[in-house]
Coordinates of C-alpha atoms and ligand atoms in Angstrom, one line a residue:
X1 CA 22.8 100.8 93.2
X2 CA 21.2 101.0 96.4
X3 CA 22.2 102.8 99.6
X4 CA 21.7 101.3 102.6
X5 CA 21.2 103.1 105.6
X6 CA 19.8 100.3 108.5
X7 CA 22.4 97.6 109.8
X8 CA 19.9 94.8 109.6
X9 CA 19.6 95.2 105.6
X10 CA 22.8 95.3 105.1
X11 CA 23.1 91.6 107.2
X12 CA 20.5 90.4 105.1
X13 CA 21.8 91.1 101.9
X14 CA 24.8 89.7 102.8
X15 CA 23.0 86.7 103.7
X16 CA 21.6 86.6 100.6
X17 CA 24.8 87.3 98.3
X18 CA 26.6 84.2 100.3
X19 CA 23.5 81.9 99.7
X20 CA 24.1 83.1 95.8
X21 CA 27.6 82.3 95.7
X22 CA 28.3 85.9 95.0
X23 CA 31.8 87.2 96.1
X24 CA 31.9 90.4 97.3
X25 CA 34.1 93.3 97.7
X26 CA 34.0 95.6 99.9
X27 CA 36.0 99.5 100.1
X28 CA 35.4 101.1 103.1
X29 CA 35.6 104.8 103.4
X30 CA 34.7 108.3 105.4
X31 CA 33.4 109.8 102.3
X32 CA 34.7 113.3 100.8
X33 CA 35.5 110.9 98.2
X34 CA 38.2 111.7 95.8
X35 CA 40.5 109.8 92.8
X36 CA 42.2 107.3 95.5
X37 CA 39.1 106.0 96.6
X38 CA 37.7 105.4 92.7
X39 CA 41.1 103.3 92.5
X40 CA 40.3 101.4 95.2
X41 CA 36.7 100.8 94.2
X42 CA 38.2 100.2 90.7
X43 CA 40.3 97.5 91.8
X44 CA 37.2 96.3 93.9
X45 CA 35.4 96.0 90.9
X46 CA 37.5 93.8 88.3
X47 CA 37.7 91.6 91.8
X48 CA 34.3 90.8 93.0
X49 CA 31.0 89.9 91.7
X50 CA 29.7 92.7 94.0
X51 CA 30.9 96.1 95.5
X52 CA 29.8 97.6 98.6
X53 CA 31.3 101.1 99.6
X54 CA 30.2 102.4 103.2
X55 CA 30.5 105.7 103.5
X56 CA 30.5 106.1 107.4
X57 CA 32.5 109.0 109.8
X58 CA 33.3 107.2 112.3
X59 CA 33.7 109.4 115.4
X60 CA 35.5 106.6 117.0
X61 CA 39.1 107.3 115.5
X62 CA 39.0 110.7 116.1
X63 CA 40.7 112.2 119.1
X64 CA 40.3 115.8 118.0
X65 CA 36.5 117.0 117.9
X66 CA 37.7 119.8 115.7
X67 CA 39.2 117.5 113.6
X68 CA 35.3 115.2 113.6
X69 CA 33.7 118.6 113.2
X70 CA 35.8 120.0 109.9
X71 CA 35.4 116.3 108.5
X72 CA 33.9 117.1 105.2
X73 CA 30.8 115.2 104.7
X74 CA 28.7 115.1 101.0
X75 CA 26.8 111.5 100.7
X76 CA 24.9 112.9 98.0
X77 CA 28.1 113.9 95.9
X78 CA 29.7 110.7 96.9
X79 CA 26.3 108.8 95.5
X80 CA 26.4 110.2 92.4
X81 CA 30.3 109.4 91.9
X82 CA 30.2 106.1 93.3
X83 CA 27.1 105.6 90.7
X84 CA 29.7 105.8 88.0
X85 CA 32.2 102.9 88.7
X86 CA 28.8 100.5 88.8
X87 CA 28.9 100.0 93.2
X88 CA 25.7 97.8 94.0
X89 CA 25.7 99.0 97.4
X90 CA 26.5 101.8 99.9
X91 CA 26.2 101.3 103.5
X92 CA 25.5 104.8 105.0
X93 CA 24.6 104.2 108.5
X94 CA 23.7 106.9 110.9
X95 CA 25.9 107.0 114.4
X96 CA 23.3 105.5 116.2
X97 CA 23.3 102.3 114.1
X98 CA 26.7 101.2 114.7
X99 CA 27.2 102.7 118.5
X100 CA 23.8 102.0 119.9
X101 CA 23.0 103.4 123.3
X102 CA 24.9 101.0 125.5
X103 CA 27.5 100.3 123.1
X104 CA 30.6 99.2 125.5
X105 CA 32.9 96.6 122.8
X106 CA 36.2 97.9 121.3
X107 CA 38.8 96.4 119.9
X108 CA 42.5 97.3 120.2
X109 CA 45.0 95.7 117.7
X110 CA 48.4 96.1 120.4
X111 CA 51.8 96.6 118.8
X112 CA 51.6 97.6 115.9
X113 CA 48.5 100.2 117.0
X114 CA 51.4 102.3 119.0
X115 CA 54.0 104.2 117.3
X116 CA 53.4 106.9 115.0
X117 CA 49.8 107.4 114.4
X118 CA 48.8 105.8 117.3
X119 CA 51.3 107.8 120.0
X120 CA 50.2 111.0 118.1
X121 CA 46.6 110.3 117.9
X122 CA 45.7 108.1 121.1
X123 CA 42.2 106.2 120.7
X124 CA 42.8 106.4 116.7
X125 CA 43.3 102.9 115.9
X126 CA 40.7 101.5 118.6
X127 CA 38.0 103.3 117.1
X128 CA 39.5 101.9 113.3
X129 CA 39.6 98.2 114.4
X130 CA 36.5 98.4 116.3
X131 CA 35.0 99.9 112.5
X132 CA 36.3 97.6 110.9
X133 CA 35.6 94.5 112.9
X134 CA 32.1 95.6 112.7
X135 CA 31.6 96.6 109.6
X136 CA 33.7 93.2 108.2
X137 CA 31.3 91.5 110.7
X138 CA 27.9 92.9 108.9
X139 CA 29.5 92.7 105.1
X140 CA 31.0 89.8 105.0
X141 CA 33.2 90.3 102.1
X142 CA 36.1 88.0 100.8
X143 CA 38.2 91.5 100.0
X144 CA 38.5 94.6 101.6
X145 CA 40.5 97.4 100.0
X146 CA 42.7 100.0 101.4
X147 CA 45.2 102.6 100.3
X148 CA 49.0 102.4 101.2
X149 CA 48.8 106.1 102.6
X150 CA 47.3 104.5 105.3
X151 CA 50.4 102.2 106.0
X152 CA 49.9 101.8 109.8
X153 CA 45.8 101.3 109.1
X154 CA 47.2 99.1 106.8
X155 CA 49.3 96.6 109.1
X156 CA 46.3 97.3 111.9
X157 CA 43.5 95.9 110.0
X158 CA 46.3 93.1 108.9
X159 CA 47.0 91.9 112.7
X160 CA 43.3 92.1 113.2
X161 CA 42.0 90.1 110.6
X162 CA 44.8 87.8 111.5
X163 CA 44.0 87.5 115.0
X164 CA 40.3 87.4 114.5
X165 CA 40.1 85.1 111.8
X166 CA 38.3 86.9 109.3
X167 CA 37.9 85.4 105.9
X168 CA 38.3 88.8 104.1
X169 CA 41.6 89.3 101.9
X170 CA 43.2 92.8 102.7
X171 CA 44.1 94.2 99.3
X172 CA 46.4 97.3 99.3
X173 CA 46.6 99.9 96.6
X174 CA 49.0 102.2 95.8
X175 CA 48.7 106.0 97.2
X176 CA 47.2 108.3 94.2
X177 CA 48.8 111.4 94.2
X178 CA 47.6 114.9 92.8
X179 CA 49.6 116.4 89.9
X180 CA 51.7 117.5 92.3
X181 CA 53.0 114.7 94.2
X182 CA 50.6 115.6 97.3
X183 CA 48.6 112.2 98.3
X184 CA 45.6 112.4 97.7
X185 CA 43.6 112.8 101.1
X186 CA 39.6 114.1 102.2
X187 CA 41.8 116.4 104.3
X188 CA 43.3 118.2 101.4
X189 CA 40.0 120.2 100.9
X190 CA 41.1 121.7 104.2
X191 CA 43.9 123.4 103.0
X192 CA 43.9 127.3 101.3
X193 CA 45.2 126.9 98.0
X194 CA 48.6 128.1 99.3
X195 CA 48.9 125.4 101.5
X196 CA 47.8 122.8 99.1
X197 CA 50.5 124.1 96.7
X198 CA 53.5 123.8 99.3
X199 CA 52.1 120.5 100.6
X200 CA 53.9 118.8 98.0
X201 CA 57.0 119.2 100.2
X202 CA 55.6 116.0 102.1
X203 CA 56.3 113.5 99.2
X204 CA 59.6 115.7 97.5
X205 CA 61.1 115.2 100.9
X206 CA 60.2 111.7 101.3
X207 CA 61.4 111.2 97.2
X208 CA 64.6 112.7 98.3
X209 CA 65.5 110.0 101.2
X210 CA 64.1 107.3 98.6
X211 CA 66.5 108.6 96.3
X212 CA 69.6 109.0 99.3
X213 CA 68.1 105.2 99.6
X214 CA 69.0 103.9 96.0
X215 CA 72.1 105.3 96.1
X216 CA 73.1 103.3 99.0
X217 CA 72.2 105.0 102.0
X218 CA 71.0 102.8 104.7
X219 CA 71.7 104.6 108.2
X220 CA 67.9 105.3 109.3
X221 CA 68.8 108.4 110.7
X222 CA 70.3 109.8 107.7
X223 CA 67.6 109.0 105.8
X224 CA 64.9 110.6 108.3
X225 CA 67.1 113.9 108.6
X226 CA 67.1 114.4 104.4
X227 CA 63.4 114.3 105.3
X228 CA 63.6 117.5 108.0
X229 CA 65.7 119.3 106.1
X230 CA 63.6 119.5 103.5
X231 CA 60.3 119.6 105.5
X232 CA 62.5 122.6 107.7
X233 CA 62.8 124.1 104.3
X234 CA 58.9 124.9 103.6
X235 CA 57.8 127.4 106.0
X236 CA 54.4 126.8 105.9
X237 CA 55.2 122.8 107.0
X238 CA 55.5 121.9 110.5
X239 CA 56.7 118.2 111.1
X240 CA 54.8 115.9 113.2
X241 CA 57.1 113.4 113.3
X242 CA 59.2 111.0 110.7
X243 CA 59.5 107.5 111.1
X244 CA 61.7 105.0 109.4
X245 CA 59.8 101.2 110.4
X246 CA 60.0 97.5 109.4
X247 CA 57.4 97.4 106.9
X248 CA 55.3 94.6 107.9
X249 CA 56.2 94.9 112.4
X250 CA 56.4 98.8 111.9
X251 CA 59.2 98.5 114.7
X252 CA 61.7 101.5 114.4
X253 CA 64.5 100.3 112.6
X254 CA 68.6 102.0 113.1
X255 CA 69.4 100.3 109.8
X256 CA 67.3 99.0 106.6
X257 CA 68.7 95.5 106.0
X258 CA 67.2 92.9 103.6
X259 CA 63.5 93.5 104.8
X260 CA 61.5 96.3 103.3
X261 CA 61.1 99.4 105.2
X262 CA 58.6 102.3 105.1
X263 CA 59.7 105.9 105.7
X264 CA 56.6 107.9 107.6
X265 CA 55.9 111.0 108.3
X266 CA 52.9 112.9 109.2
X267 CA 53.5 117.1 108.4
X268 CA 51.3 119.9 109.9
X269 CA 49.9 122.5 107.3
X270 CA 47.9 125.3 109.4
X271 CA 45.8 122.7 111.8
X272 CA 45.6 120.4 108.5
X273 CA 47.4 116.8 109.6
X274 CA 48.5 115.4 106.7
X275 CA 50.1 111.5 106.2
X276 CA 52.6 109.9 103.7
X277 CA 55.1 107.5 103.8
X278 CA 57.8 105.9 100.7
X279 CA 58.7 102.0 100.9
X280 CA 62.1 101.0 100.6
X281 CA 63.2 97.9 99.6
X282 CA 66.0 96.5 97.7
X283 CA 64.2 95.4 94.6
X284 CA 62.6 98.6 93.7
Ligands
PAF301 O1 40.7 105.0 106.0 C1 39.5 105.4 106.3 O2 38.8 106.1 105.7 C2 39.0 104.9 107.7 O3 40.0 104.8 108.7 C3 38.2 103.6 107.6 C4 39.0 102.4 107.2 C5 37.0 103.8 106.6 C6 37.6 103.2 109.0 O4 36.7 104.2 109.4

């Protein structure tokens, strides 16, 4: 395994790995690395003839400094777990190698970049799509690998790629979850032990709609207030905001018809922001 820390290596191997007729996968990440990246790097791994994991906090998506600032950071730990699941490469850049002095290019993904996420955290998804289009544009790979947590991230980086004619295959993996039910998240290292115990309101409440869901129920609004109540009923939880979307547009949505739909909510613990979301569809 070797980490990479200098833009221009990690173009050349890249170079080199396409005049091979190596495939490559790719997983990128923030670090703090935890069991839902190793899936995603697992899954990278039975796909690829080569992984490459960058580990890179990109100060881009972040509209809080506090937020940038309590990013946990370990490359050293991640190293030595990444070591395990057989990664050939880590990019690790430093700040200055991606945003150069002079550094005036973003890219903004409209639509689907807007609700949610993106109304509660303005600048977020600009900084992700201009990440990704660079690191995509310096890898190279034929898959990248995200999480479902991430389900707006998720449809960003979709549009993008679309739109930009990337070759790279967005692959999307299940949320891990603790024991618990709480999704697994970097952020979760930022909650006391209390909190982390009570987070696990987040996905009980979403479960509860799902279940309101299977049993028939397909009035949005029904479905997003089982979510309150039960967020309301957890006193260390304060709701951001639920969402019930069109899976794929992430339009709001009054009633969940034939397409699948994604239930979203992003839940407050102290000034810990955590995510989740359910899908809904008919099938499940
Ligand atoms: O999901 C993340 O960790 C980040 O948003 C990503 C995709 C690595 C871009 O910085």
């Amino acid at each position: 395994m070797e980490i990479i820390n200098r833009r221009q290596r990690m173009f050349s191997i890249s170079r080199k790995l396409r005049r091979e007729n190596k495939t490559v996968a790719f997983v990128p990440t923030m670090g703090a690395l935890h069991e839902g990246h190793i899936a995603l790097v697992k899954e990278a791994r039975q796909a690829a003839d080569v992984v490459v994991v960058s580990i890179f906090v990109n100060p881009a998506q972040f509209n809080d400094k506090g937020d940038l600032e309590r990013y946990p950071r370990d490359v050293t730990a991640d190293a030595a777990m990444l070591a395990e699941f057989e990664v050939d490469y880590i990019f690790a850049p430093e700040e200055n190698e991606i945003y150069p002095a002079g550094f005036s290019t973003y890219v903004y993904v409209e639509g689907v970049s807007e609700s949610m996420e993106g109304a509660a955290r303005p600048g977020h998804f600009r900084g992700v799509a201009t990440i990704v289009t660079i690191l995509f544009n310096t890898i190279r790979p034929d898959k990248a690998f995200f999480g479902q947590k991430d389900v707006q991230q998720v449809a960003v980086v979709r549009r993008l790629s679309a739109d930009l004619g990337f070759e790279t295959e967005i692959v999307v993996i299940p949320t891990v979850r603790e024991e618990s039910g709480l999704a697994m998240s970097s952020r979760n290292e930022n909650l006391t032990p209390e909190e982390r115990e009570k987070a696990s309101i987040v996905f009980r409440a979403l479960g509860e709609a799902k279940s309101a869901f299977k049993n028939g129920e397909r009035n949005a609004a029904t479905l997003t207030e089982i979510v309150i109540k039960a967020i309301r009923s957890e006193p260390l939880a304060r709701l951001d905001y639920i969402a019930a979307v069109d899976a794929e547009s992430l339009e709001p949505i009054d009633k969940i018809e034939d397409r699948e739909a994604v239930l979203a909510a992003a839940v407050y613990f102290g000034n810990v922001r955590l995510i989740d979301n359910v899908r809904l569809n008919r099938k499940q």
